[in-house]
Every structure is written in structure tokens, then in C-alpha cells.
Coordinates of C-alpha atoms in Angstrom, one line a residue:
X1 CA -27.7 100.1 -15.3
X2 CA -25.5 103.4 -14.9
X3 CA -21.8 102.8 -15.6
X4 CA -19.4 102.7 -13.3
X5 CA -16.4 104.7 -13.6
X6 CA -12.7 104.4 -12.3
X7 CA -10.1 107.1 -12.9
X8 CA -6.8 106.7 -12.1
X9 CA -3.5 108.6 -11.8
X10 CA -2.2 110.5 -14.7
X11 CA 0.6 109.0 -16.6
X12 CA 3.0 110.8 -18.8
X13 CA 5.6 110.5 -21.3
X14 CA 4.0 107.5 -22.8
X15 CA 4.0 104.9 -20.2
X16 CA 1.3 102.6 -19.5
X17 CA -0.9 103.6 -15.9
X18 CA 0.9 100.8 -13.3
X19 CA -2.4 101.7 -11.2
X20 CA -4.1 98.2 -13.0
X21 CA -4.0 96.1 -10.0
X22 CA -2.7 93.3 -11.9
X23 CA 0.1 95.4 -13.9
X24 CA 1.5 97.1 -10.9
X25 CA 1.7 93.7 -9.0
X26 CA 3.7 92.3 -11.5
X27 CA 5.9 95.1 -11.6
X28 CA 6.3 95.0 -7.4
X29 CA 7.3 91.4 -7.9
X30 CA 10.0 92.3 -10.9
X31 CA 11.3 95.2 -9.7
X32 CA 13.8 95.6 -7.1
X33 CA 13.6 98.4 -4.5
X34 CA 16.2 99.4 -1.4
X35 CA 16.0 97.3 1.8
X36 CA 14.7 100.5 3.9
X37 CA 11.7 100.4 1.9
X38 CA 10.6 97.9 4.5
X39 CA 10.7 100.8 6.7
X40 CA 8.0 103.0 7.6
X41 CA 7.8 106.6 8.0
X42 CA 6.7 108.6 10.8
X43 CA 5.0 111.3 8.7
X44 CA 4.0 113.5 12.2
X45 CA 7.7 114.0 13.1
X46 CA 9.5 115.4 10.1
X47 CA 8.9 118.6 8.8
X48 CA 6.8 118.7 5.9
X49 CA 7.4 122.1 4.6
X50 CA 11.2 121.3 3.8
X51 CA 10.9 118.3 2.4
X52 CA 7.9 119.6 0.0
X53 CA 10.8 122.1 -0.9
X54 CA 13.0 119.4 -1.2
X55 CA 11.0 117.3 -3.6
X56 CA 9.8 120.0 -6.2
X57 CA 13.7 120.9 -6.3
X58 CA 15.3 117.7 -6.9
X59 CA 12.3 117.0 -9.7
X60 CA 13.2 120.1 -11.6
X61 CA 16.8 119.0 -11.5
X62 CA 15.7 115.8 -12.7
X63 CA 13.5 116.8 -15.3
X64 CA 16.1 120.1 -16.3
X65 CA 13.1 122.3 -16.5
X66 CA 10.6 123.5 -14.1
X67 CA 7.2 121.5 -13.8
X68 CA 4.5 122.2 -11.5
X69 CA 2.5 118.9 -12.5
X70 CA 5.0 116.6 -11.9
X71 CA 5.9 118.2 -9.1
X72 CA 2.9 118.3 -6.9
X73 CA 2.3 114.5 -8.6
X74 CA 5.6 113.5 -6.9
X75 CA 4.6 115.5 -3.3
X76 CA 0.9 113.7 -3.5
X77 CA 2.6 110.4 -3.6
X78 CA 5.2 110.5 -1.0
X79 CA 3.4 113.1 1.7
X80 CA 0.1 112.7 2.0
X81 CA -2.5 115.2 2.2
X82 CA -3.5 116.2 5.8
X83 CA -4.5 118.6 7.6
X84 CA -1.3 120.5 9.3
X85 CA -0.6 120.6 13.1
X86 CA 1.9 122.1 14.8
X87 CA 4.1 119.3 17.8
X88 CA 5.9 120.8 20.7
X89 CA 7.2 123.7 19.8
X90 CA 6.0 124.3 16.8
X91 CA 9.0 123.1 14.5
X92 CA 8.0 119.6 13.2
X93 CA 4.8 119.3 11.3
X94 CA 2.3 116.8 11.2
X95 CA 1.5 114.9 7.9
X96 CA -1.8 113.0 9.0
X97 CA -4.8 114.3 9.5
X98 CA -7.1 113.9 13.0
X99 CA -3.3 112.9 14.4
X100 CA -3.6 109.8 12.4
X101 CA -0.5 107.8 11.2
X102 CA -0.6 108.6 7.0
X103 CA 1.4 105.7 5.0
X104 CA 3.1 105.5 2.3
X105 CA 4.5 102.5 0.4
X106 CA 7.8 103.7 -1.5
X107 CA 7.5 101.1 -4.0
X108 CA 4.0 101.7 -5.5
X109 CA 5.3 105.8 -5.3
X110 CA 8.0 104.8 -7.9
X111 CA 6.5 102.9 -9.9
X112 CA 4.1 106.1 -10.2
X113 CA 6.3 108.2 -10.8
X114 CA 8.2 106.4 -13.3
X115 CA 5.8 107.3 -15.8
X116 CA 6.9 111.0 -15.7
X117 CA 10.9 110.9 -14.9
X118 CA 11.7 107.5 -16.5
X119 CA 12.4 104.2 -14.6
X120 CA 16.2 105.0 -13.5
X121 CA 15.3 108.5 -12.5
X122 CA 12.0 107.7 -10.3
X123 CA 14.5 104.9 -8.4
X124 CA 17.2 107.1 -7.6
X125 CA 14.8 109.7 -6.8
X126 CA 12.9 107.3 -4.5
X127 CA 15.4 105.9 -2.7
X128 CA 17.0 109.0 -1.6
X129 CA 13.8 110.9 -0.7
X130 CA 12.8 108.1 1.9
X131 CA 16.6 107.8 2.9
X132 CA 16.2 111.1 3.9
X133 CA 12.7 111.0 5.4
X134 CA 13.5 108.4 7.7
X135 CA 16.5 110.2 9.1
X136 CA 14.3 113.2 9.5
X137 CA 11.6 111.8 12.1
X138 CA 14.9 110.9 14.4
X139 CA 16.5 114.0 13.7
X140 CA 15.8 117.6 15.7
X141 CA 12.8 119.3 14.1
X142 CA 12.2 116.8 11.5
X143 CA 14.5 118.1 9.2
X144 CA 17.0 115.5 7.5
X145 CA 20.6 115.8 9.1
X146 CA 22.0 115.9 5.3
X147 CA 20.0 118.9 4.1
X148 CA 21.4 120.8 7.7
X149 CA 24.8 120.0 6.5
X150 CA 24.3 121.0 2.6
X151 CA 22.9 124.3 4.5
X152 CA 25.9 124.9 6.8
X153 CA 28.6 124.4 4.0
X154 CA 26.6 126.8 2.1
X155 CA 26.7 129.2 4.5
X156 CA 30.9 128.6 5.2
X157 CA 31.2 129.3 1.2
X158 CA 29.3 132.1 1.4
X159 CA 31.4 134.1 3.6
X160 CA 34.5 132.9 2.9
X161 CA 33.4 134.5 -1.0
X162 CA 32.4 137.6 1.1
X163 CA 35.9 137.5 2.8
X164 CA 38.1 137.6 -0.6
X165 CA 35.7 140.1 -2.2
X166 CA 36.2 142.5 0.5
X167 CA 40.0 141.7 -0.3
X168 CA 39.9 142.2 -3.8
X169 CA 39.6 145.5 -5.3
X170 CA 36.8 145.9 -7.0
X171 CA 36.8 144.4 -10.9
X172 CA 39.7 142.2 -10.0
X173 CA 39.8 139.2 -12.6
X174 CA 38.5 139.0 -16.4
X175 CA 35.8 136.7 -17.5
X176 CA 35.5 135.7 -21.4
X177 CA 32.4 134.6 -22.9
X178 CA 29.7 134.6 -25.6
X179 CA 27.4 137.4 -24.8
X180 CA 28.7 139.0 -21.5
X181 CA 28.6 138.5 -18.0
X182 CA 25.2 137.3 -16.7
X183 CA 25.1 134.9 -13.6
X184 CA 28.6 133.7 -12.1
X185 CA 27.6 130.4 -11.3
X186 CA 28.2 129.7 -15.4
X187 CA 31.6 130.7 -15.4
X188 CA 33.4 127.9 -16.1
X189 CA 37.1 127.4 -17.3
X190 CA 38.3 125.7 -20.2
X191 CA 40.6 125.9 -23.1
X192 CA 38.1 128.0 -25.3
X193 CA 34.3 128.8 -24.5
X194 CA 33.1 125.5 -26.2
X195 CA 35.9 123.3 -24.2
X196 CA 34.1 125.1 -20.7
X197 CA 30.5 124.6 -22.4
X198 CA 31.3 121.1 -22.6
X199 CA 32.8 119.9 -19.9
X200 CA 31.7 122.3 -16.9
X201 CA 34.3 120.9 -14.8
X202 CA 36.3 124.0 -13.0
X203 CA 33.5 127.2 -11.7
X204 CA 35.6 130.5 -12.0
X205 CA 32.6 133.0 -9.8
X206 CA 35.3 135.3 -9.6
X207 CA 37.1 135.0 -12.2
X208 CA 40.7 134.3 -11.4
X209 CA 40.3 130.4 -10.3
X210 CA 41.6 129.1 -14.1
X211 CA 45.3 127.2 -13.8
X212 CA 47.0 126.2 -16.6
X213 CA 46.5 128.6 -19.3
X214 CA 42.9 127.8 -18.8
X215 CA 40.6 131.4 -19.2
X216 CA 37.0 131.8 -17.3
X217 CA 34.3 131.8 -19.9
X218 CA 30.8 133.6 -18.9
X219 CA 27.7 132.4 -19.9
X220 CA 27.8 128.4 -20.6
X221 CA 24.8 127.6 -19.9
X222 CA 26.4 124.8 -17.1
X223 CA 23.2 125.0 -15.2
X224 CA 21.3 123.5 -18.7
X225 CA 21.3 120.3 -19.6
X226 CA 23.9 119.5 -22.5
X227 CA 21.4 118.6 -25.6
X228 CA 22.8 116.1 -29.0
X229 CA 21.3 118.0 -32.5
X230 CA 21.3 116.0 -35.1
X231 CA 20.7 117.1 -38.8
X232 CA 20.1 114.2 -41.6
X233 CA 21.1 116.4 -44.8
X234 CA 20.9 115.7 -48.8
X235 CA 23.5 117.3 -50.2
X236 CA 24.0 117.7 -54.0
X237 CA 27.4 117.9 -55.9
X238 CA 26.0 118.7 -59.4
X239 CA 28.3 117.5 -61.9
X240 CA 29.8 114.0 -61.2
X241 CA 28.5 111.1 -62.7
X242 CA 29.5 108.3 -60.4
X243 CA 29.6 107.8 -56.8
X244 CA 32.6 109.0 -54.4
X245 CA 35.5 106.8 -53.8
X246 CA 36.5 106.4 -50.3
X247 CA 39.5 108.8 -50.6
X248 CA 37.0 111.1 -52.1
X249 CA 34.8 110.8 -49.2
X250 CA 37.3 112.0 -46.4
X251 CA 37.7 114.7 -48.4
X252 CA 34.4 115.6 -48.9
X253 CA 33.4 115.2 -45.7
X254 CA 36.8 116.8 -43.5
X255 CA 35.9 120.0 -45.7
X256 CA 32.3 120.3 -45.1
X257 CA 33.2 119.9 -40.7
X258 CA 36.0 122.6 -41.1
X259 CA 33.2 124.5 -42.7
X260 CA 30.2 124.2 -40.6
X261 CA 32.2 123.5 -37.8
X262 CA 33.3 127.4 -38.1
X263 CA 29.8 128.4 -38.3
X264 CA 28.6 126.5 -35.3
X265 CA 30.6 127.9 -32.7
X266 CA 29.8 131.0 -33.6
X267 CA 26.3 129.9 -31.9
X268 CA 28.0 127.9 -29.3
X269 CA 27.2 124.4 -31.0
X270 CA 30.1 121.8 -30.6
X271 CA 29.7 119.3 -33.6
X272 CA 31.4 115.9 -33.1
X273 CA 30.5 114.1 -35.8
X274 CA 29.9 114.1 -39.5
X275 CA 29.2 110.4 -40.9
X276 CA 28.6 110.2 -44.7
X277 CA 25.7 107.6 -45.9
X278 CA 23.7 106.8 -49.3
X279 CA 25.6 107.8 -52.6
X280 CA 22.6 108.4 -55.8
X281 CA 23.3 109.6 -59.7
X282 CA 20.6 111.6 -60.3
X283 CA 20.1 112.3 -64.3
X284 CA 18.9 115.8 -66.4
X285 CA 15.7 114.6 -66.2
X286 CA 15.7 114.0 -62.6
X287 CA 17.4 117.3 -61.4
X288 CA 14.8 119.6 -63.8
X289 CA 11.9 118.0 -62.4
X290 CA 13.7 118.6 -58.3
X291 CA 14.0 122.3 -59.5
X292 CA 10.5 122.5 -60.3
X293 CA 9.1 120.8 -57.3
X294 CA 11.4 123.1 -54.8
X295 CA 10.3 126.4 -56.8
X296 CA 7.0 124.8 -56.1
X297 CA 7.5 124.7 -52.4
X298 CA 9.1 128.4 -52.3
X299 CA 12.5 126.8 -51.7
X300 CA 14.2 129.5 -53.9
X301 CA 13.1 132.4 -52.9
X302 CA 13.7 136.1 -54.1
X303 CA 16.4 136.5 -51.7
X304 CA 18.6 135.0 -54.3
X305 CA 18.7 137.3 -57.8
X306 CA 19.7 135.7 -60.7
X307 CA 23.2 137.8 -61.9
X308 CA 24.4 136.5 -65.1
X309 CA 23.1 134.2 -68.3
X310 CA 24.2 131.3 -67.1
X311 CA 21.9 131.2 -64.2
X312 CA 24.7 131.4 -61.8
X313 CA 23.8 133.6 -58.6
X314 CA 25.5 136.0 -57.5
X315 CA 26.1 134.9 -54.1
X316 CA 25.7 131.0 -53.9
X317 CA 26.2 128.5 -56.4
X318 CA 23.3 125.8 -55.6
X319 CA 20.4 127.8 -56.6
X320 CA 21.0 127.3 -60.8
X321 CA 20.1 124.9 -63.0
X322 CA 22.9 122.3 -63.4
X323 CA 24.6 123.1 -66.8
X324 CA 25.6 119.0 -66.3
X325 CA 23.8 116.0 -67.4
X326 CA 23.8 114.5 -64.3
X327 CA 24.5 115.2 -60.2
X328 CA 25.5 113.4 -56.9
X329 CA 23.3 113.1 -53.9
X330 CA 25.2 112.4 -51.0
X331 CA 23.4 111.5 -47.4
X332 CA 25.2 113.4 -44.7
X333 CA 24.3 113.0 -41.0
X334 CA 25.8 116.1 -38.8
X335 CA 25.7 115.7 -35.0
X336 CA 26.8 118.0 -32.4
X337 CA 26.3 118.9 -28.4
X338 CA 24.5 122.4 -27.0
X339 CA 23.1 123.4 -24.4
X340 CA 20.1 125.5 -24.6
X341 CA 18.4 128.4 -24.6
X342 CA 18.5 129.7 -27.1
X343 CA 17.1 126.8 -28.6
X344 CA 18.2 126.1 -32.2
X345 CA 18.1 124.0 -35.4
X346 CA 20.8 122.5 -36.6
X347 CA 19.3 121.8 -40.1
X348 CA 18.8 124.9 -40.7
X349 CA 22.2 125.8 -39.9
X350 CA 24.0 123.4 -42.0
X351 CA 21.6 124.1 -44.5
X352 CA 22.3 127.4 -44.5
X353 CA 26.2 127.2 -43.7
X354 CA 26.9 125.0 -47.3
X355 CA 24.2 126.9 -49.3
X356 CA 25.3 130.8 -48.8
X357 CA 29.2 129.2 -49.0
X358 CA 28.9 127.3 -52.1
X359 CA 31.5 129.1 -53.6
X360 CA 33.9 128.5 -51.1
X361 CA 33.2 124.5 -50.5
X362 CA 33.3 123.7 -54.2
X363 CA 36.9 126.0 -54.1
X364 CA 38.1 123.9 -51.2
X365 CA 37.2 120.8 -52.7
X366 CA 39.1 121.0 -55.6
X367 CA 42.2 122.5 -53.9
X368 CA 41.9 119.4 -51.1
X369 CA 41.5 116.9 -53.9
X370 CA 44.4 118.1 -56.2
X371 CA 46.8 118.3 -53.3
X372 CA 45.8 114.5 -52.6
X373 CA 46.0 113.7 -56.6
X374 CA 42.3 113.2 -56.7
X375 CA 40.6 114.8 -59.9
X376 CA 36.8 113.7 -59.0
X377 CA 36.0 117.7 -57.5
X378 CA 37.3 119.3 -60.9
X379 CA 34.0 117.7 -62.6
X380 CA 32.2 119.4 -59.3
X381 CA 29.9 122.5 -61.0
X382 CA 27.9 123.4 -57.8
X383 CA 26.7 122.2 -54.3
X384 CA 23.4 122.1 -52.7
X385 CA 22.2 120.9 -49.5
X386 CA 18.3 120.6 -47.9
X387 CA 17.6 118.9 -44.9
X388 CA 15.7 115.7 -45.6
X389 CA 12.4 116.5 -43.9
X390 CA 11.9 119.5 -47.0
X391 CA 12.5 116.7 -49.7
X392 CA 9.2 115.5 -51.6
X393 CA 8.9 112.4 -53.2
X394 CA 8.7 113.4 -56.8
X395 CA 4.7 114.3 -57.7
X396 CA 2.3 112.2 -60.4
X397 CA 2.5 114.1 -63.7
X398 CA -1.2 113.3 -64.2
X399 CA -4.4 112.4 -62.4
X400 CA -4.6 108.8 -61.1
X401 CA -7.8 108.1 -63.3
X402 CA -10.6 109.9 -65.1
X403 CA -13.1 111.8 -63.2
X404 CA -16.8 110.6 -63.5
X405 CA -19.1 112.3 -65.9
X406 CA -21.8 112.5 -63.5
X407 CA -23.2 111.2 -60.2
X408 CA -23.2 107.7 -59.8
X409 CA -26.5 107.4 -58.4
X410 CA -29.9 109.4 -58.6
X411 CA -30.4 111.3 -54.8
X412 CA -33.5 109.9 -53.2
X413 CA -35.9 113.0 -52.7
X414 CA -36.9 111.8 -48.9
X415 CA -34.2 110.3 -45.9
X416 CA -35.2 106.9 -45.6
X417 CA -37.3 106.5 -42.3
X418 CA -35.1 103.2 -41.2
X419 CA -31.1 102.0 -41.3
X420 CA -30.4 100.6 -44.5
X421 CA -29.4 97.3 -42.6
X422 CA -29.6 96.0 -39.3
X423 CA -27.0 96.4 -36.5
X424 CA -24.7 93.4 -36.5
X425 CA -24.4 91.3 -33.3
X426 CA -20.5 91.2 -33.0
X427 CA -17.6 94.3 -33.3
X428 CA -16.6 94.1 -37.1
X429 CA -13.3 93.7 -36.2
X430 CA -10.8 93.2 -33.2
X431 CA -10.1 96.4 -31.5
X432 CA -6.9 97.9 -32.5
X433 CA -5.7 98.4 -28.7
X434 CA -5.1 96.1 -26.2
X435 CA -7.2 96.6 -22.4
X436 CA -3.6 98.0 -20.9
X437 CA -3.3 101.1 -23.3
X438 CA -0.5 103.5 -23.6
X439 CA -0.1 107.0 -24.9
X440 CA 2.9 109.2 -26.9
X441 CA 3.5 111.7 -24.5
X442 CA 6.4 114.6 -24.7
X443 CA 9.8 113.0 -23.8
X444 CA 12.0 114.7 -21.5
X445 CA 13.9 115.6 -24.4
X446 CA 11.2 117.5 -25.9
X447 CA 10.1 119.6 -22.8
X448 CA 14.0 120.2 -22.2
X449 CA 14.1 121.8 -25.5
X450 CA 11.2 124.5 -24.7
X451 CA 8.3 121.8 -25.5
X452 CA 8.3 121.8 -28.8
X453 CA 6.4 118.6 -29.8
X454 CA 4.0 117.3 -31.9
X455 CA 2.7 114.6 -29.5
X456 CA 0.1 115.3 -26.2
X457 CA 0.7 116.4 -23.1
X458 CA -2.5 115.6 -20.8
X459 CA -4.2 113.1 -18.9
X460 CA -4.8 108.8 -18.6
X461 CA -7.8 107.4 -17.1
X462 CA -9.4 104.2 -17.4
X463 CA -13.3 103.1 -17.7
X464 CA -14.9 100.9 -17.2
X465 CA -18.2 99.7 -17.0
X466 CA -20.0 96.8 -15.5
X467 CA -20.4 93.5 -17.6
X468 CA -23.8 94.2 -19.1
X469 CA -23.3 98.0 -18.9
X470 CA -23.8 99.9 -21.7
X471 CA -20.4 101.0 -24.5
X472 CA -19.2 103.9 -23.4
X473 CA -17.2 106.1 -26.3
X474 CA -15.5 109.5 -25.2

């Protein structure tokens, strides 16, 4: 008997395909959808071509990044391939084929497309698309009556702009920013470029539209979805030998914010938070063996000379051998907002922020700490920090057991002609998935941030086979 296969639509970003019969009419009966769904659309009186443009617009605005896949996924589903014919006049276009009706239900669409926006996304998305398509096949040349009006106030703006420029002398205005001028439409106003990057609330084209004391910043990247970076640090205080009393902790952590928080808006990153979490003694023993392991792993690297005999280096402080018995790891979460490109890491800037200004946190410590009568920074020698995805749990110092003196068997000089054992009549064991299977896809967040991910990016089918069909493995 020859198999017989089904394939169905792809799904990304890890949601199970909704194109099981059973699954999707489940989700029909739980989810609920606008009362114009009920409504059908008369796909040979609006005009396709701007409602294709339409569509592949509002996805990328959705998404925050262009994407030809789920675009042309989201145009498949709500227009239908036909053939194209021109009506009366030759400004609506037909959707259907042979002057056939197409139809399209709205509610299976969304459900689709959920898989690739996410569920809120696909419903707004829905519900305004067929909003608009059903006011287009009663409207003059099929085109929605709310996309003619979003056209004619573009146009008005547009020359009343051309109207004060020719007004203006030429250069009138100054625009601030962080790398120059680049495209108007991301100058925004604010109290300082990170207040404007934020909030993206008052466009300044020209540059003279900023009330109080406001100034027009260039180049916020307002037209980029506003990113959170996190960075989950191990920071080491070598030197105490007990934990950090709460007082303590404030201080510790209000110095390290004012200093990263320095650094990071030099790169345009707004950090809002620094939360402080798992407190560990670490002993000699402990902090010589972490010195070898990250020598190991090339995490001092010849960047950093050793200047003096006591192992001190010349520019930071973490990068010696503790001249104390003992050390404090401190577990420090750092979160900020950004809005990309360029696209950056923020462990690698805190890392790199406390590391080359060692000197300097350790000085502000104990300053901070003797002006609040605290004396647990003067036992503070030197500070490290190392993002927690480079930290290695500590390696055996030996092999887990003695290695065989020889083979453990003699080889056979000829491959046995049958299977050492017959095939059994049942699977060995369950199988590890369930029918409905889903897939780790990239996450909006992930594609947002240039695609960096570790996960797949592809296609979902399903098949299947009759009930005495063969097992078929791919």
C-alpha cells in the first residue's frame, strides 16, 4: 500500500498547526471573533492590489521587521489566488478566478495566522483587515474609504511642510542627537536623547517644534521597536568574609547603576533596574581553582599585563589573584530599554563597564560606605564581574574511573549473516511526542533583534499514512 500524505500550512514561532480538523474546531468554538465576521466579502469588487499593499505593510509593522514569508502567508489566506480581471473601467479588480465568488472565512484565517504574529496580534489584525474589506466592495473603486482618508491627510501634511519650508530660510532650527542627522521622522523631543528614545511622544521634522525647554534629538530609532536587555551578572568582591547587610546592599548596588548607568548612555541604552540576588563566601581554595578554570577558558587574556609583584594590573583590579582568604559573590541582575540597530549585549557591557573600572568602584564604595558609617568596603581588595552564561561549574580533578586494559571482547573475523535477535512486535517504549506536535520556532523577539537565535526557522507538515501503511521516518 503506498502512503498517503497530507501537508499542511506552515506554522511558526512554536505553535501547534490549527489545520487538524479536530484542533481548529475546538479553537472556532473557544475563541471569540467580531460580529462582521458573519459577513462575506465580495472579493470581485474591491481592489486587490491595495489591499495586498495594505496587508504586507501592517504585518511588518506588527512583526517590527520586514518578512516576506509571513507576508505572502497572511495575503494567501485572506485574498485568494485568482486569476485577475479588470470590471468596468478598469479600477476594481477581481479576486476569483473564471468570475467565480472566492471565500474566505476570517475566523479559520486567524487562527492561521496566529501561529506567526501571536494570538492578540492575528485578532486585531483580522478584524481590521475584513473591517476594511467590507467597506471596500461598497466603496468607489474598491478601495476602503479609511485608507482614501489616511491618503488625503497625508497629502494636506505634506504641503503644509512644503509651505513653512519655503518660509523658513534654509537651516532654520537645530537638531541634537547621537550620531547626526539621518531621517527626520526620528526626531523626537525630550528632556535628553534617552528621555526622546524612550518615550517618542513629540516628532520635531524640522526642528523647532520642542516647548518647554524640551531640545529635538535626531536619530532615536522611534520607528524601532523599544527592546528590554537583561544581563544576569556574578560579580566578585574579593576580600569580605560574610554576606552584605542590607545597608550594605543599597550601597553596593546605587554605585554600581551610577556607574554602568554612565556607560550605557553612552550607547543609547536606558537601564531601569538593578535588583541584587544570591550572596556566596567563596574560600582560598575555591577562588585559586576559579582562576585556573577562567585562564583555562582564555578569560584573562594578554590585553591585561601584569605591572607590579603583587599581581595587581595595571589598569583593572579583578584580574589578580586575591591576596585574601576568602571573596563575596554577589548575583546581580541589570535590566534596561533600547531600541535597536545597532544591536548590542548588555553583558558584555556591564562586564566590561565594572571590569576596566575596578579601580574606581572599589574607591567609591568605600567613600559611599564611610560617609554612611559602614566599614564592610574597607575589607573590599578587588571586584570582578562575568556574566553567568561564561561561569563553569568547577571541573573533576581526576578521571571518573580507570580505563580498560584492553578490549572487552575478541572481534569476530566475519559480520554475522543474521540480526542478533529478532524484531520485537511492539515500540519499546511510548513515543516521546504526542500526535498534535509543536516546534521551538524564533520569537518575535528574536527576529526583532536581527535573528539571532539558536532555535529553527522552517516548515510544519503532518503525515500520515493509512492504518496498515507502512512507518514512515523522515
Amino acid at each position: 500500500q503506498q502512503p498517503n500524505y497530507q501537508f499542511t500550512m506552515p506554522t511558526i514561532k512554536g505553535t501547534a498547526s490549527v489545520t487538524d480538523n479536530h484542533a481548529q474546531l475546538k479553537l472556532l468554538r473557544s475563541t471569540t471573533f467580531p460580529s462582521n465576521f458573519s459577513q462575506k466579502v465580495d472579493f470581485t469588487k474591491i481592489h486587490r492590489g491595495v489591499i495586498q499593499h495594505w496587508i504586507e505593510e501592517r504585518i511588518t509593522a506588527l512583526l517590527g521587521f520586514e518578512d516576506d514569508i509571513v507576508g505572502s502567508t497572511a495575503v494567501h489566506l485572506f485574498l485568494p489566488e485568482a486569476a485577475p480581471s479588470s470590471s468596468e473601467g478598469g479600477e476594481a479588480t477581481t479576486a476569483a478566478g473564471g468570475g467565480g465568488e472566492a471565500e474566505v472565512d476570517p475566523r479559520r484565517a486567524q487562527l492561521d495566522l496566529a501561529g506567526f504574529l501571536g494570538e492578540k496580534e492575528a485578532a486585531e489584525f483580522a478584524s481590521e483587515l475584513w473591517t476594511m474589506m467590507l467597506d471596500a466592495q461598497t466603496a468607489p473603486a474598491g478601495v476602503p474609504r479609511k485608507l482614501v482618508e489616511k491618503k488625503k491627510e497625508e497629502m494636506r501634511r505634506q504641503r503644509e511642510l512644503q509651505q513653512q519650508q519655503q518660509q523658513q530660510e534654509s537651516g532654520a532650527g537645530s537638531v541634537a542627537g547621537q550620531g547626526g542627522g539621518g531621517d527626520v521622522n526620528n526626531n523626537y523631543c525630550g528632556a535628553s536623547w534617552i528621555a526622546a528614545m524612550l518615550t517618542c511622544n513629540e516628532p520635531c521634522p524640522r526642528g523647532t517644534e520642542c516647548r518647554n525647554g524640551e531640545t529635538c534629538y535626531a536619530a532615536t530609532n522611534c520607528d524601532k521597536p523599544l527592546l528590554e536587555l537583561v544581563s544576569d551578572m556574578l560579580v566578585t568582591l574579593n576580600g569580605p568574609d560574610k554576606p552584605m547587610a542590607a545597608q550594605d546592599g543599597d550601597i553596593f548596588s546605587g554605585t554600581l547603576m551610577d556607574i554602568l548607568k554612565e556607560v550605557a548612555e553612552q550607547e543609547g541604552i536606558a537601564l531601569d533596574g538593578l535588583d541584587l540576588g544570591d550572596q556566596e563566601i567563596q574560600g582560598r581554595r575555591q577562588l585559586e581553582q576559579r582562576r585556573l578554570e577562567r585562564f583555562s577558558m582564555g578569560f584573562y587574556d594578554d590585553h591585561y599585563l601584569f605591572s607590579r609583584p603583587a599581581m595587581t594590573i595595571s589598569n583593572i583590579t579583578q584580574r589578580k589573584l586575591p591576596s585574601g582568604s576568602s571573596a563575596l559573590d554577589v548575583s546581580v541582575v541589570i535590566t534596561g530599554d533600547y531600541r535597536p540597530p545597532p544591536y548590542i549585549d548588555l553583558n558584555v557591557i556591564a562586564e566590561d563597564s565594572i571590569n576596566r573600572q575596578g579601580e574606581k568602584v572599589v574607591s567609591s564604595l568605600r567613600e559611599r560606605g564611610s560617609r554612611s558609617g559602614r566599614d564592610f568596603f574597607d575589607r573590599v581588595d578587588s571586584i570582578e564581574a562575568v556574566a553567568k552564561e561564561k561561569a563553569t561549574a568547577r571541573p573533576t580533578r581526576a578521571p571518573t574511573g580507570k580505563p580498560s586494559p584492553g578490549p572487552t571482547g575478541t572481534p569476530t573475523f566475519e559480520p554475522s549473516l543474521e540480526p542478533s535477535s529478532s524484531p520485537s512486535d511492539l515500540p519499546s517504549s511510548q513515543p516521546s511526542r504526542a500526535h498534535l506536535q509543536s516546534i521551538m520556532t524564533g520569537s518575535r523577539e528574536d527576529l526583532a533583534i536581527g535573528g539571532s537565535t539558536t532555535t529553527s526557522y522552517g516548515y510544519v507538515f503532518n503525515m500520515r499514512t493509512t492504518p496498515a501503511g507502512p512507518v514512515v521516518v523522515l
